[in-house]
Amino acid sequence: MRAGRAIASGIVLATLVAAAGAVAVSRVDPGAVRDFLTDAARQATGREVVVRGATELNLFPSPTLVAENVIIGNAPWSVSPDMARVKRLEARVRILPLFLGQLHVSRFRLREPHLLLETDHKGRRNWNFEAADGDSGERAFLSQMQSRIRMVVSEVQIVDGTVSLRRGKRTRTIRIPDLSAYGDLARGSLAVAGRGAFAGRDWKLSGNVGELSTLLGNEPYHLDFVLSTRGTRLSGEGAIERPLDGTGLAMNVKLSARRASDLLALAGSDLELPGSVHGSAVLGDVDGIPRLDSIKAEVHIEGGHVTATGSVENLASLRGLDLRVNVEAKTLAGLGRVVGVELPKAARLVATAKVRDSKDRLRMEELSGQLRLRGATVALSGRIKDLVAVGGVDLGLALETPSLAHLSRYLGVQLPPVGPVKASARLSRTRHGYKLAKLDARIARSEASGELFLYPHRKRPRVVGSLKSKRFDLDPFLPAQAQTGSTRIFTSTPFSVEWLRSFDGDVSVHATTLQVRGVQVSQARVGMSLKDGQLLFTPTGKLAGGSFKAKLSLDARNVRPRLAVRIRGKGIALGKVASQYYKTEVVEGARSDVNIDVAGRGQSMSELMAGLSGGIYVAAGKATVNNQRLENLSGDVVTTILSTVAMQSADEKTTHVRCGVVRVLVRDGIVDVDRTIAMETSRAAMSTSGTISLRDEGLDLGVSLVGRNGPSLGAGTFSGLVRVRGTMAEPKIVANPAGIAGAAATVAGAVVTSGLSLIAQGLISQISADRSTCRTALEIAHDGDSHDAAFSHAGSRDSEDFDSATGPRERRRRAAQERSQPAPGKRPGDGN
């Protein structure tokens, strides 16, 4: 009975207490609670806090305070008026503490909360509050809350929430459809579980956190979490010493990602990058600003890896980044995808650098590395001011390679096999390409300095610039010459011109010395223009005491390239040119004027010469030939011809030349000679007629000789004829010159009996009557045209055909009359 009464009494007491609690709860004014909370929050944060919806206190199934459409205002500088919005806030309260004037909250539930965390361009953050009374906002708010509200929370739940992260004009949003913290209060911690989406990827959260009363008591607050999404895992373990002050953070964090692309996606990049990422760091703070120390990260990329060590001073704004980065790669394909630039696969890179941030940009400084390519090595040094946009590039480059051809596969341009190459320059970024400043290059026997601009992103890469050189040697870039002892002068080795179709360019070179086939040009200025496979080369300068200018154009658009050459020279000492070419002094003097205008098509020098058309004009003055040196270079055939022409003994050491003229037209590889190759020595005069075939290098030339006897040349002093056949490499004398001393009739007979039909008796008489074979060669017309008319049109014109020199009949007749009359003011035999 007593037990029953006790039970009954207990039930009655509980009922009375419940009834009394219900009455007490019913007397609580929700509006008063709302006003208290909003006023305290407004004073603590300095922000407007408004509850626009209903505020109520529901009794069943348990007392719950409900507020709808709660809004917290934003910082004055923000364009968004609201920092936080909650569609519905529910706080479960306990009954008995209400009798003591306290509000015990055991569970929070937030439905459709939205939080905006914002940083502007000045670095201001909207979660930095300023209290209305000037005290610390967070501290003022919490001091008021702790005196009236006791948080003993066993469950926190967020449903359909979002967090927006805005930095400048860029906003990213984290979706939180479900996040809850729950657990045993006796253990002093809550288990955390949640899911959401960020950057188009779902994530999951798990771990443990301290109880909220510990947080509100500003006591050390424990954190242990794991955040994972698509093979990416971020974990952390540690504590916050003073959570309400936001200081004393000490947490070890680890990051791993099976695919670097997934990690980059979280950072807002859609770059596809294979490889894995592993890293660790210590998350701490300085004056409440979170930072990362002891960073150790390793990124495994295709064919290599990148390691980084260092720190981040301000993790919230991602400022104060200071990393030492080391790169080792057996191929650059993976690294190229990182920076968005196509890099060669067949290359090895070893490099170190510091990566820092400045003015919201990632900078690379103190770069030092070496890039090893197939057949080439590039040393790197310098910095990049904007690593993400690859802007502000300032790199030192030092290149070494045995041949330019080794660089073809990397530049996408077919370069000639010329080397060795050693070059250095400073590489910087321009609006449309790159600049190579302080360029210092040595290629084979050439050296140059200056600057170049590179435009690699056009339809064809383009190079523009200006260079200065003390020595610029073109020989390595020219087609190979025939080997010594070869039966042909013009080689059949194909030209390598594909590289001319690979890029465009416009480069000028000022060279102290320009060398071509051993011949040196001083004070040279060279313009080089390449466009759509058409090369224009325009050198000018001083040559052997004279001056010259030239224009070379090479059209490499077709299978058979077209080469056109135009050369104008004045006062050039051909003896000095020959000495430079042959490396020995063969001829002394021979100051000359030169006019060459030829063009042809072909894939090799022999094919080009076989189709050559144009004109060649050389007029030389006095010269002395060293017979012995000439024989050493060309053999006894040439010296025999020369001694015959000069009417002197083969034992004589020198030949004195008064003048020499070469004035011929070339059509389709055939050189027509009609008394237009002439020479006069101190003893004789020579005139040549016949043909020279550039197609097979054949010779068929008749040489008419006139001996000098006193001041005049007459038929009685005519000495003989010779004929030269064979090839340009191996010329042969057909007629025996032993009977040189015979009379004109005897010589004429020798012409007939020897079958020398090329030169007729009329031609012999004409030459015999000539006052000067050099003058005849200069004045004789080609098909009736004068010299000026014959050479007024160039074989190097855009038209491939060489203009015919045929003129009106009256002009031909007048030219013949002029040739038959002595030139006024000149004595016979004066020469040129």
Short mmCIF file of C-alpha atoms in Angstrom, two decimals, residues 479-483 486 488-495 603-608 697:
data_model
loop_
_atom_site.label_atom_id
_atom_site.label_comp_id
_atom_site.label_asym_id
_atom_site.label_seq_id
_atom_site.Cartn_x
_atom_site.Cartn_y
_atom_site.Cartn_z
CA PRO A 479 74.05 24.18 -100.67
CA ALA A 480 77.02 21.85 -100.51
CA GLN A 481 79.73 22.25 -103.17
CA ALA A 482 80.97 19.41 -105.32
CA GLN A 483 83.72 17.33 -103.75
CA SER A 486 84.57 15.46 -108.85
CA ARG A 488 81.17 18.03 -112.07
CA ILE A 489 81.25 21.49 -110.56
CA PHE A 490 77.56 21.76 -109.72
CA THR A 491 76.44 19.23 -107.11
CA SER A 492 73.26 17.19 -107.49
CA THR A 493 72.65 17.12 -103.70
CA PRO A 494 69.02 18.26 -103.16
CA PHE A 495 68.38 21.58 -101.48
CA GLN A 603 65.83 20.97 -106.51
CA SER A 604 69.63 20.95 -106.61
CA MET A 605 72.41 23.18 -107.87
CA SER A 606 72.88 21.06 -111.00
CA GLU A 607 69.15 21.15 -111.83
CA LEU A 608 69.02 24.87 -111.11
CA GLU A 697 78.83 21.48 -117.95
#
